[in-house]
Coordinates of C-alpha atoms in Angstrom, one line a residue:
M40 CA 7.5 229.9 293.5
D41 CA 5.5 228.1 296.3
S42 CA 1.8 228.6 296.6
Q43 CA -0.7 227.1 299.0
T44 CA -4.4 226.5 298.4
S45 CA -7.1 226.6 301.0
Q46 CA -10.8 225.9 301.0
S47 CA -13.6 227.6 302.9
S48 CA -15.6 224.3 303.2
P49 CA -15.0 222.1 306.2
A50 CA -13.3 219.3 304.3
P51 CA -9.5 219.9 304.3
Q52 CA -7.8 220.3 301.0
P53 CA -4.3 218.8 300.2
H54 CA -1.3 221.1 300.3
R55 CA -0.2 221.9 296.7
T56 CA 3.1 223.4 295.5
F57 CA 3.8 224.7 292.0
Q58 CA 7.2 225.6 290.6
V59 CA 6.1 228.5 288.4
D60 CA 8.2 231.6 287.4
L61 CA 5.1 233.7 287.2
R62 CA 7.0 237.0 287.6
G63 CA 9.2 236.2 284.6
L64 CA 6.2 235.2 282.5
V65 CA 4.3 238.4 283.4
D66 CA 7.4 240.4 282.3
L67 CA 7.6 238.5 279.0
L68 CA 3.9 239.2 278.2
S69 CA 3.9 242.8 279.4
H70 CA 7.1 244.1 277.8
H71 CA 8.1 241.7 275.0
L72 CA 5.1 239.9 273.5
Y73 CA 2.5 242.6 273.0
S74 CA 2.8 245.9 271.2
S75 CA 0.3 247.9 273.2
P76 CA -1.7 247.7 276.5
R77 CA -4.9 247.7 274.4
V78 CA -4.5 244.0 273.7
Y79 CA -5.6 243.2 277.3
L80 CA -9.2 243.7 276.4
R81 CA -8.9 241.5 273.3
E82 CA -7.5 238.7 275.5
L83 CA -10.4 239.1 278.0
L84 CA -13.0 239.0 275.2
Q85 CA -11.2 236.0 273.5
N86 CA -11.1 234.0 276.7
A87 CA -14.8 234.7 277.3
V88 CA -15.9 234.0 273.8
D89 CA -13.9 230.7 273.6
A90 CA -15.4 229.7 277.0
V91 CA -18.9 230.2 275.6
T92 CA -18.0 228.3 272.5
A93 CA -16.7 225.4 274.6
R94 CA -19.9 225.3 276.7
R95 CA -22.1 225.4 273.6
A96 CA -20.3 222.4 272.2
V97 CA -21.6 220.3 275.1
E98 CA -24.8 222.4 275.7
P99 CA -26.1 223.8 272.4
G100 CA -28.8 225.7 274.2
A101 CA -26.6 227.3 276.8
P102 CA -26.7 231.1 277.1
A103 CA -24.1 233.0 275.1
R104 CA -23.4 236.2 277.1
V105 CA -20.3 238.4 277.7
R106 CA -20.6 241.5 279.9
L107 CA -18.0 244.1 280.8
Y108 CA -18.5 246.5 283.7
P109 CA -16.0 249.3 284.3
E110 CA -16.0 250.0 288.0
G111 CA -14.6 252.6 290.4
E112 CA -13.5 256.2 289.8
G113 CA -11.9 256.9 286.4
G114 CA -11.2 253.3 285.5
A115 CA -9.9 251.9 288.8
A116 CA -11.3 248.4 288.1
L117 CA -13.1 246.3 285.5
R118 CA -15.3 243.2 285.8
V119 CA -15.9 240.8 282.9
E120 CA -18.6 238.1 283.2
D121 CA -19.2 235.2 280.8
S122 CA -21.6 232.3 280.6
G123 CA -18.9 229.9 279.4
I124 CA -17.6 226.5 280.3
G125 CA -16.0 227.6 283.6
L126 CA -13.2 225.9 285.6
T127 CA -12.9 223.5 288.5
E128 CA -10.1 223.7 291.1
S129 CA -8.1 221.0 289.3
D130 CA -8.5 222.8 286.0
V131 CA -6.9 225.9 287.6
H132 CA -4.0 223.9 289.0
E133 CA -3.5 222.1 285.6
L134 CA -3.4 225.4 283.8
L135 CA -1.0 226.9 286.3
A136 CA 1.3 224.0 286.0
T137 CA 1.2 224.2 282.2
I138 CA 2.0 227.9 282.3
G139 CA 5.0 227.1 284.5
R140 CA 6.3 224.5 282.1
S141 CA 5.7 226.6 278.9
S142 CA 7.4 229.7 280.5
K143 CA 10.7 227.8 280.5
R144 CA 10.9 227.5 276.7
A145 CA 9.8 230.0 274.0
E146 CA 8.4 227.3 271.7
G147 CA 6.1 226.1 274.4
L148 CA 4.4 229.4 274.7
Q149 CA 2.5 229.2 271.6
E150 CA 1.5 225.6 272.1
A151 CA 0.2 226.3 275.6
R152 CA -1.5 229.4 274.3
S153 CA -3.3 227.6 271.6
E154 CA -4.4 224.7 273.8
F155 CA -5.7 226.8 276.7
L156 CA -6.9 229.9 274.9
G157 CA -10.4 230.7 276.3
Q158 CA -9.7 229.4 279.7
F159 CA -7.5 231.7 281.6
G160 CA -3.9 230.8 280.9
I161 CA -1.4 232.9 279.0
G162 CA -4.2 235.2 277.6
L163 CA -5.4 236.1 281.0
L164 CA -2.0 236.9 282.3
A165 CA -1.7 239.4 279.5
C166 CA -4.0 241.6 281.6
F167 CA -1.0 242.4 283.8
V168 CA 0.0 245.0 281.1
V169 CA -2.7 247.2 282.8
A170 CA -3.6 245.5 286.1
E171 CA -1.8 245.0 289.3
R172 CA -4.2 242.4 290.6
I173 CA -6.4 239.8 288.8
R174 CA -9.1 237.9 290.6
V175 CA -11.0 235.1 288.8
V176 CA -14.1 233.4 290.1
S177 CA -15.3 230.4 288.0
R178 CA -17.7 227.5 288.2
S179 CA -17.5 224.6 285.8
A180 CA -20.4 223.6 283.5
R181 CA -18.8 220.2 282.9
T182 CA -18.8 219.4 286.6
P183 CA -21.7 221.4 288.1
Q184 CA -21.4 219.8 291.5
A185 CA -17.9 221.1 291.9
P186 CA -17.7 224.3 294.0
P187 CA -16.7 227.7 292.6
V188 CA -13.0 228.3 292.5
E189 CA -11.1 231.6 293.0
W190 CA -7.7 232.4 291.6
T191 CA -6.0 235.7 292.6
A192 CA -2.7 236.9 291.2
R193 CA -0.6 240.0 291.6
D194 CA 1.9 241.6 289.2
D195 CA 4.8 240.7 291.6
G196 CA 4.3 237.0 290.7
S197 CA 2.4 235.8 293.8
Y198 CA -0.9 234.0 293.5
T199 CA -3.4 232.0 295.6
V200 CA -6.0 229.4 294.7
R201 CA -9.0 228.5 296.8
T202 CA -12.5 227.1 296.6
L203 CA -15.6 229.2 297.5
P204 CA -19.1 228.5 298.8
D205 CA -21.7 227.7 296.2
E206 CA -23.4 231.0 296.6
A207 CA -20.3 232.8 295.4
R208 CA -21.1 231.7 291.9
P209 CA -24.4 229.9 291.6
E210 CA -24.3 229.5 287.7
P211 CA -21.6 228.1 285.5
G212 CA -19.3 230.7 283.9
T213 CA -16.4 232.9 284.9
T214 CA -16.0 236.4 286.3
V215 CA -12.7 238.3 286.0
H216 CA -11.9 241.3 288.2
L217 CA -9.1 243.6 287.3
V218 CA -7.6 246.3 289.5
A219 CA -5.6 248.9 287.6
R220 CA -1.9 249.3 288.1
A221 CA -0.5 252.8 288.7
G222 CA -0.6 254.9 285.6
A223 CA -2.9 252.5 283.7
A224 CA -6.3 253.5 284.9
E225 CA -7.1 255.1 281.5
W226 CA -7.2 251.7 279.9
L227 CA -10.1 250.6 282.2
A228 CA -12.1 253.8 281.9
P229 CA -15.7 253.2 280.6
E230 CA -15.3 255.1 277.3
R231 CA -12.0 253.4 276.5
V232 CA -13.4 249.9 277.4
L233 CA -16.4 250.5 275.1
S234 CA -14.2 251.8 272.2
L235 CA -11.8 248.8 272.5
A236 CA -14.6 246.3 272.8
R237 CA -16.3 247.6 269.7
D238 CA -13.0 247.7 267.8
F239 CA -12.0 244.1 268.7
G240 CA -15.4 242.5 269.0
S241 CA -17.8 244.0 266.5
L242 CA -18.0 240.8 264.5
L243 CA -18.2 238.3 267.5
P244 CA -21.1 235.9 267.2
Y245 CA -22.4 236.3 270.8
D246 CA -24.2 238.9 272.8
V247 CA -21.4 241.1 274.0
R248 CA -22.1 244.4 275.9
V249 CA -20.3 247.0 277.9
G250 CA -22.8 247.8 280.6
E251 CA -26.0 248.2 278.5
E252 CA -24.1 249.2 275.3
E253 CA -24.0 246.7 272.5
V254 CA -20.7 245.8 271.1
T255 CA -21.4 243.4 268.2
D256 CA -22.8 244.7 264.9
L257 CA -23.9 241.7 262.9
P258 CA -24.2 240.7 260.1
A259 CA -20.9 242.2 258.8
P260 CA -21.5 245.1 256.3
W261 CA -20.5 242.9 253.4
D262 CA -22.9 240.2 254.3
R263 CA -26.0 242.4 254.9
P264 CA -28.9 242.5 252.4
Y265 CA -29.4 245.8 250.6
A266 CA -32.2 247.2 248.5
S267 CA -30.0 247.7 245.5
P268 CA -26.3 247.5 244.4
A269 CA -26.2 251.3 244.7
N270 CA -27.3 251.2 248.3
R271 CA -24.8 248.5 249.0
R272 CA -22.0 250.7 247.5
V273 CA -23.0 253.6 249.7
A274 CA -23.2 251.5 252.8
L275 CA -19.7 250.0 252.2
A276 CA -18.3 253.4 251.4
R277 CA -19.6 254.6 254.8
H278 CA -18.0 251.5 256.4
C279 CA -14.7 252.2 254.7
R280 CA -14.7 255.8 256.0
A281 CA -15.3 254.7 259.5
L282 CA -12.5 252.1 259.4
F283 CA -9.9 253.6 257.2
G284 CA -10.7 257.3 257.0
F285 CA -11.2 257.5 253.2
T286 CA -14.1 257.2 250.7
P287 CA -13.2 254.4 248.3
L288 CA -13.2 254.5 244.5
D289 CA -14.8 251.1 244.6
S290 CA -15.2 248.0 246.7
V291 CA -14.3 244.4 245.8
D292 CA -16.0 241.4 247.5
L293 CA -13.5 238.9 248.9
S294 CA -14.7 235.4 249.4
V295 CA -12.6 232.2 249.8
P296 CA -15.1 229.6 251.1
L297 CA -12.5 226.9 251.5
A298 CA -10.5 229.1 253.8
G299 CA -13.6 230.4 255.6
I300 CA -12.9 234.0 254.4
R301 CA -15.5 236.7 253.8
G302 CA -14.7 240.4 253.5
V303 CA -14.2 243.3 251.2
A304 CA -11.3 245.2 249.6
Y305 CA -11.6 249.0 249.4
V306 CA -9.9 250.7 246.5
L307 CA -7.9 253.8 247.5
P308 CA -9.0 257.1 246.0
S309 CA -5.5 258.4 245.5
A310 CA -2.2 256.9 244.3
V311 CA 0.2 255.4 246.7
S312 CA 3.8 254.2 246.4
P313 CA 4.1 250.5 245.5
A314 CA 6.7 250.3 248.3
Q315 CA 4.3 251.4 250.9
R316 CA 3.2 248.5 253.0
A317 CA -0.6 248.2 253.2
G318 CA -2.3 247.6 256.6
H319 CA -5.3 245.3 256.4
R320 CA -7.8 244.5 259.1
V321 CA -8.1 240.7 259.8
H322 CA -10.7 239.2 262.2
L323 CA -10.2 235.6 263.4
K324 CA -13.5 234.0 264.1
G325 CA -15.0 237.4 264.6
M326 CA -12.3 238.8 266.9
L327 CA -10.0 241.5 265.4
L328 CA -6.6 240.0 265.1
T329 CA -4.6 242.9 263.6
E330 CA -5.1 246.2 261.8
R331 CA -1.7 245.9 260.1
A332 CA -1.6 242.6 258.2
E333 CA 1.0 243.3 255.5
Q334 CA 1.3 239.9 253.8
L335 CA -2.4 239.3 253.1
L336 CA -2.4 240.3 249.4
P337 CA 0.1 240.1 246.6
D338 CA 2.6 243.0 246.4
W339 CA 1.0 244.3 243.2
A340 CA -2.4 244.9 245.0
F341 CA -1.0 247.9 246.9
F342 CA -4.0 250.0 245.8
V343 CA -6.6 248.4 248.1
R344 CA -7.1 248.1 251.9
C345 CA -8.9 245.0 253.1
V346 CA -11.1 244.0 256.0
L347 CA -12.1 240.4 256.4
D348 CA -13.0 237.6 258.8
T349 CA -11.5 234.1 258.6
D350 CA -11.5 230.9 260.6
S351 CA -8.5 229.3 259.1
L352 CA -5.5 231.6 259.1
R353 CA -3.0 231.0 261.9
P354 CA -2.1 233.8 264.3
T355 CA 1.4 234.4 265.7
A356 CA 2.0 233.8 269.5
S357 CA 1.1 237.4 270.3
R358 CA -2.1 237.2 268.2
E359 CA -1.1 240.5 266.5
A360 CA 0.0 239.2 263.1
L361 CA -0.6 236.3 260.7
Y362 CA 1.8 233.3 260.6
E363 CA 3.4 232.9 257.3
D364 CA 2.6 229.4 256.2
E365 CA 1.2 227.5 253.2
T366 CA -2.4 228.4 254.1
L367 CA -1.6 232.1 254.1
A368 CA 0.2 231.7 250.8
A369 CA -2.8 230.0 249.3
V370 CA -5.2 232.7 250.6
R371 CA -2.9 235.4 249.3
E372 CA -3.1 233.9 245.8
A373 CA -6.9 233.4 246.0
L374 CA -7.5 237.0 247.1
G375 CA -5.2 238.3 244.4
E376 CA -7.2 236.3 241.9
R377 CA -10.4 237.8 243.2
I378 CA -9.0 241.4 242.6
R379 CA -7.8 240.3 239.2
S380 CA -11.3 239.1 238.3
W381 CA -12.7 242.4 239.4
L382 CA -10.4 244.2 237.1
T383 CA -11.3 242.0 234.1
G384 CA -14.9 242.4 234.9
L385 CA -14.6 246.2 234.8
A386 CA -12.8 246.0 231.5
A387 CA -15.6 243.9 230.0
G388 CA -18.7 245.6 231.5
D389 CA -17.9 249.0 233.0
P390 CA -15.2 250.9 231.1
E391 CA -16.1 254.2 232.8
R392 CA -15.3 252.9 236.3
L393 CA -12.2 251.2 234.9
A394 CA -11.0 254.4 233.4
A395 CA -11.5 256.2 236.7
F396 CA -9.6 253.5 238.5
L397 CA -6.7 253.5 236.0
S398 CA -6.4 257.2 236.1
V399 CA -5.3 256.8 239.7
H400 CA -3.9 253.2 240.0
H401 CA -2.5 252.3 236.6
L402 CA 0.9 251.6 238.2
G403 CA -0.5 248.7 240.2
V404 CA -2.2 247.2 237.2
K405 CA 1.0 247.6 235.1
S406 CA 2.9 245.7 237.9
L407 CA 0.4 242.9 237.6
A408 CA 0.4 242.8 233.8
R409 CA 4.2 242.4 233.7
H410 CA 3.9 238.8 234.9
D411 CA 0.3 238.0 233.7
P412 CA -0.1 237.9 229.9
E413 CA -3.8 237.5 230.3
M414 CA -4.1 240.6 232.3
L415 CA -1.9 242.5 229.8
R416 CA -4.1 241.3 227.0
T417 CA -7.2 242.4 228.9
M418 CA -5.7 245.8 229.8
L419 CA -4.1 246.6 226.4
P420 CA -7.0 248.9 225.4
W421 CA -7.0 250.7 228.7
L422 CA -3.5 251.1 230.3
P423 CA -2.2 254.7 229.5
F424 CA 1.3 255.4 228.2
E425 CA 3.0 258.6 227.4
T426 CA 3.7 258.7 223.6
T427 CA 4.6 261.2 220.9
D428 CA 0.9 260.9 219.8
G429 CA -0.4 261.9 223.2
R430 CA -1.5 259.7 226.1
L431 CA -2.6 256.4 224.5
S432 CA -2.9 252.7 225.2
L433 CA -0.5 250.2 223.7
E434 CA -3.3 248.9 221.5
E435 CA -4.1 252.3 220.0
F436 CA -0.4 253.1 219.5
A437 CA 0.3 249.8 217.8
Q438 CA -2.6 250.3 215.4
R439 CA -1.1 253.7 214.3
H440 CA 2.6 252.7 213.9
R441 CA 4.1 249.8 212.0
V442 CA 7.1 249.8 214.4
V443 CA 6.6 250.5 218.1
H444 CA 9.6 252.5 219.2
F445 CA 10.3 253.2 222.8
T446 CA 13.0 254.7 225.0
R447 CA 14.1 253.2 228.3
T448 CA 14.6 256.5 230.2
V449 CA 12.6 259.7 230.5
E450 CA 15.7 261.7 229.5
E451 CA 16.1 259.8 226.3
Y452 CA 12.4 260.3 225.5
R453 CA 12.7 264.1 226.1
Q454 CA 15.7 264.2 223.8
V455 CA 14.0 262.7 220.8
A456 CA 10.2 263.2 221.3
P457 CA 9.8 266.6 219.5
I458 CA 12.0 265.7 216.6
A459 CA 10.7 262.1 216.3
S460 CA 7.2 263.3 216.2
A461 CA 8.0 265.9 213.5
Q462 CA 9.6 263.1 211.4
G463 CA 6.6 260.8 211.8
I464 CA 8.4 258.4 214.2
G465 CA 6.1 257.1 217.0
V466 CA 7.8 256.8 220.3
I467 CA 6.6 255.5 223.7
N468 CA 8.2 256.8 226.9
G469 CA 9.3 253.6 228.6
G470 CA 11.2 255.5 231.4
Y471 CA 8.4 255.2 233.9
T472 CA 8.0 252.2 236.2
Y473 CA 7.2 249.0 234.4
D474 CA 6.5 250.7 231.0
S475 CA 9.5 249.4 229.0
E476 CA 8.9 245.9 230.3
L477 CA 5.3 246.0 229.1
V478 CA 6.2 247.4 225.7
E479 CA 8.7 244.7 225.2
A480 CA 6.0 242.1 226.2
L481 CA 3.6 243.5 223.6
P482 CA 4.5 241.0 220.8
S483 CA 3.7 238.1 223.1
V484 CA 0.0 239.2 223.4
R485 CA -0.3 240.9 220.0
P486 CA 1.5 238.7 217.5
G487 CA 3.1 240.5 214.6
T488 CA 3.8 243.7 216.5
V489 CA 7.4 245.0 215.9
V490 CA 9.0 246.6 219.0
A491 CA 12.3 248.4 218.8
E492 CA 14.3 250.5 221.3
L493 CA 14.9 253.9 219.8
D494 CA 18.5 255.0 219.8
A495 CA 20.5 258.0 218.4
D496 CA 21.3 256.2 215.2
T497 CA 17.6 255.5 214.4
V498 CA 16.7 259.2 215.0
T499 CA 19.6 260.5 212.9
A500 CA 18.7 258.1 210.1
H501 CA 15.2 259.6 209.9
L502 CA 16.6 263.2 209.6
D503 CA 17.1 264.5 206.1
A504 CA 20.7 264.7 204.8
V505 CA 22.0 268.1 203.6
D506 CA 23.0 268.5 200.0
P507 CA 26.6 267.3 199.7
A508 CA 27.7 270.5 197.9
E509 CA 26.2 272.7 200.7
E510 CA 27.8 270.5 203.4
L511 CA 31.2 270.7 201.6
A512 CA 30.9 274.5 201.6
L513 CA 30.5 274.4 205.4
A514 CA 33.4 272.0 206.0
G515 CA 35.5 274.7 207.7
F516 CA 32.7 275.6 210.1
L517 CA 31.9 272.0 210.9
A518 CA 35.6 271.2 211.5
A519 CA 35.9 274.1 214.0
A520 CA 32.6 273.0 215.7
R521 CA 33.9 269.4 216.0
A522 CA 37.2 270.6 217.5
T523 CA 35.3 272.6 220.1
L524 CA 33.2 269.7 221.3
D525 CA 35.7 266.9 220.9
P526 CA 37.0 267.3 224.5
L527 CA 33.5 266.6 225.7
G528 CA 33.2 263.4 223.7
C529 CA 30.6 264.8 221.3
D530 CA 30.5 264.8 217.5
V531 CA 28.8 267.4 215.3
V532 CA 26.7 266.4 212.3
L533 CA 24.6 268.6 210.0
R534 CA 21.0 267.5 209.1
A535 CA 17.8 269.2 207.9
F536 CA 14.7 268.5 210.0
H537 CA 11.5 269.9 211.5
P538 CA 10.5 271.8 213.5
L539 CA 12.5 274.7 212.1
S540 CA 12.5 276.4 215.6
V541 CA 14.9 273.7 217.0
P542 CA 18.5 274.8 216.1
A543 CA 20.2 271.8 217.5
L544 CA 19.5 268.4 218.9
H545 CA 21.7 266.5 221.4
L546 CA 21.6 262.7 220.9
D547 CA 23.2 259.9 222.8
D548 CA 22.4 256.6 224.2
R549 CA 23.2 254.7 227.4
A550 CA 26.4 253.2 225.9
A551 CA 27.6 256.6 225.0
R552 CA 26.9 257.9 228.4
H553 CA 28.7 255.0 230.1
E554 CA 31.7 255.7 227.9
Q555 CA 31.6 259.4 228.9
A556 CA 31.4 258.5 232.6
R557 CA 34.3 256.1 232.2
A558 CA 36.4 258.7 230.4
Q559 CA 35.6 261.3 233.1
A560 CA 36.6 258.9 235.9
E561 CA 39.8 258.0 234.0
A562 CA 40.7 261.7 233.8
Q563 CA 40.3 262.2 237.5
A564 CA 41.9 259.0 238.6
D565 CA 45.5 258.3 239.8
D566 CA 47.9 256.4 237.5
L567 CA 46.8 253.0 238.7
W568 CA 43.1 253.5 238.3
A569 CA 43.6 255.5 235.1
G570 CA 45.3 252.4 233.6
I571 CA 42.5 250.1 234.8
L572 CA 39.8 252.4 233.4
G573 CA 41.7 252.9 230.2
S574 CA 41.7 249.1 229.7
L575 CA 37.9 249.3 229.9
R576 CA 37.6 251.8 227.1
G577 CA 34.7 250.9 225.0
T578 CA 33.9 251.2 221.3
A579 CA 30.5 252.8 222.0
P580 CA 29.4 255.6 219.7
R581 CA 30.0 259.1 221.0
S582 CA 27.1 261.5 221.6
R583 CA 26.3 263.9 218.8
L584 CA 25.1 267.4 218.4
V585 CA 22.8 267.5 215.3
L586 CA 22.7 271.0 213.8
N587 CA 19.5 271.9 211.9
H588 CA 20.4 273.3 208.5
L589 CA 16.9 274.6 208.1
N590 CA 17.1 276.8 211.2
P591 CA 17.9 280.5 210.4
L592 CA 20.2 280.9 213.4
V593 CA 22.3 277.9 212.5
R594 CA 22.6 279.3 208.9
R595 CA 23.9 282.6 210.3
I596 CA 26.3 280.9 212.7
S597 CA 27.6 278.6 209.9
S598 CA 28.6 281.7 207.9
L599 CA 31.0 282.9 210.6
R600 CA 34.7 282.9 209.8
E601 CA 36.4 283.7 213.1
A602 CA 37.3 280.4 214.8
E603 CA 36.9 281.7 218.4
L604 CA 33.4 283.0 217.6
I605 CA 32.5 279.7 216.0
G606 CA 33.6 277.9 219.1
T607 CA 31.6 280.1 221.4
A608 CA 28.5 279.8 219.2
T609 CA 28.9 276.0 219.0
E610 CA 29.2 275.8 222.8
S611 CA 26.0 277.8 223.1
L612 CA 24.1 275.5 220.8
Y613 CA 25.4 272.5 222.7
G614 CA 24.4 273.9 226.1
Q615 CA 21.0 274.9 224.8
A616 CA 20.4 271.4 223.3
L617 CA 21.4 269.8 226.7
L618 CA 18.9 272.1 228.5
M619 CA 16.2 271.3 226.0
A620 CA 16.7 267.5 226.6
Q621 CA 16.5 268.1 230.4
R622 CA 19.6 266.1 230.9
P623 CA 21.6 266.3 234.1
L624 CA 24.7 268.5 233.5
R625 CA 28.2 267.2 234.2
P626 CA 30.7 269.6 235.7
A627 CA 32.3 270.0 232.3
D628 CA 28.9 270.9 230.8
S629 CA 28.2 273.5 233.4
A630 CA 31.6 275.1 232.9
L631 CA 30.9 275.1 229.1
L632 CA 27.6 276.9 229.6
N633 CA 29.2 279.5 231.8
R634 CA 32.1 280.0 229.4
A635 CA 29.7 280.3 226.4
F636 CA 27.5 282.8 228.2
I637 CA 30.4 285.1 229.1
G638 CA 31.9 284.7 225.6
L639 CA 28.7 285.9 224.0
L640 CA 28.5 288.8 226.4
E641 CA 32.0 289.8 225.6
W642 CA 31.4 289.4 221.9
A643 CA 28.2 291.6 222.1
T644 CA 30.0 294.2 224.2
H645 CA 32.9 294.3 221.8
G646 CA 30.6 294.6 218.9
E647 CA 28.8 297.5 220.6
E648 CA 32.2 299.3 221.4
G649 CA 33.2 299.0 217.8
R650 CA 30.3 301.0 216.5

């Protein structure tokens, strides 16, 4: 749109025209680029701080002040003053022309933003998210003889530029006046301005105040001197509570000098899901960039929340996230190495703190140890696993057992754990996240260790065989029991094992379960699919019901002669064994349990009536 500039001094100024779609650019910034109106204050602070930095580059002794003054009733206006480099009239026109060009192509937005950040280009226009009018009065420190310049813009896209008398701004620097738009006055209210200024600017290197209230709080908590390590831990815990709302288990110093990074990682006091994306606070040269940086650490480090300051990471165009590039990848790796070093340091020198940490966050360490043999070797004496010997580390378990047996699912472990333990077979429950992978990796860090997956055949082989003569005498009972369970794809075998209180044990493996699922699908399919599924029939072993010959109930049942009663009793033992294993029940299994229960009631009732 066209805009004219005028000057209050006698000398006439040339007529200037700019082709700038300011209305469209304001809409882009207000509704598409920024996530919240709160960013307006960050942009004001950033422009002011960068202007001060620019002036100090040419005048090292120049004042470094930023002042924010809420004005009017209930946040009607805000004034921001800085002692920065300032602008001349030609600077203003150059910036406006650049804004106009960059607004015509998305890729130019970030380029212009990076180049002119700290003057009053794209960043200043972001104030239209809360303001209906922006007025800027500035005087250049580079050209002190140039008169002050005023730029006034409205949210409808119109603007004017003019020069002012010297007394309008005697000293170099810039003053920004905002007038709130309808419904946005709360963002300019004194308490909100102070809160946002402290949130965004607590680590800024200059004197920043809202009225007389200090905003900056330097040095950063992780850089301050403390009387003792204990005092430092207390102070950092207080800082963590203020920022994140929790008291940390511990804190980890983060320092990557090559990337200009200093900060701290706080260890969460309770377990979280590995899939939960962590939100980290990142300051860029002292200014808060984001509270939700998700890609700052490796995925396995989900048990910490970070706050840090950097001068090298690259922000996105909205300055609300980190740009994914090689620098961020290198920083992520370096920060992950720092957390890894903290863990190994605990293992070497503070086992009590490590145990407290692992009791909550063993999952994160296991995730790391899967791909890091050195970490696995370091954590072997500490990482807890569920085993038939209790909750032990892999190192302790391997010392007790010549062969380290494990199951891949929790269901398989529950099937065999009581029996395996009674037979002296050591078993690790590998059904939890990462556990089976770590057990299988054990020989790589502990040479000579034998690791084997426990299956139904291994368990059955460790159970005592019954005397052949006794088993032959029970051939009729076993035949009837097998006939009862054959439609369910289950065999019946007789063994003697401890504990005596367990009458029957249901054993299968994943191959057997897959075959059962295939057979069930085949039975329910139409002719076409039944033929296809039939062609996929496997040779996997069937599940088996192992009857305990030492159990008194099984001995009584095996003496039965009535085939129907043997069938009911066998179904009852099968159902009870499934429930003991805590296995999901198929529809056929549920029907069997119901049938066996009713059959037993009828048998008991019939027996009562016959008396």
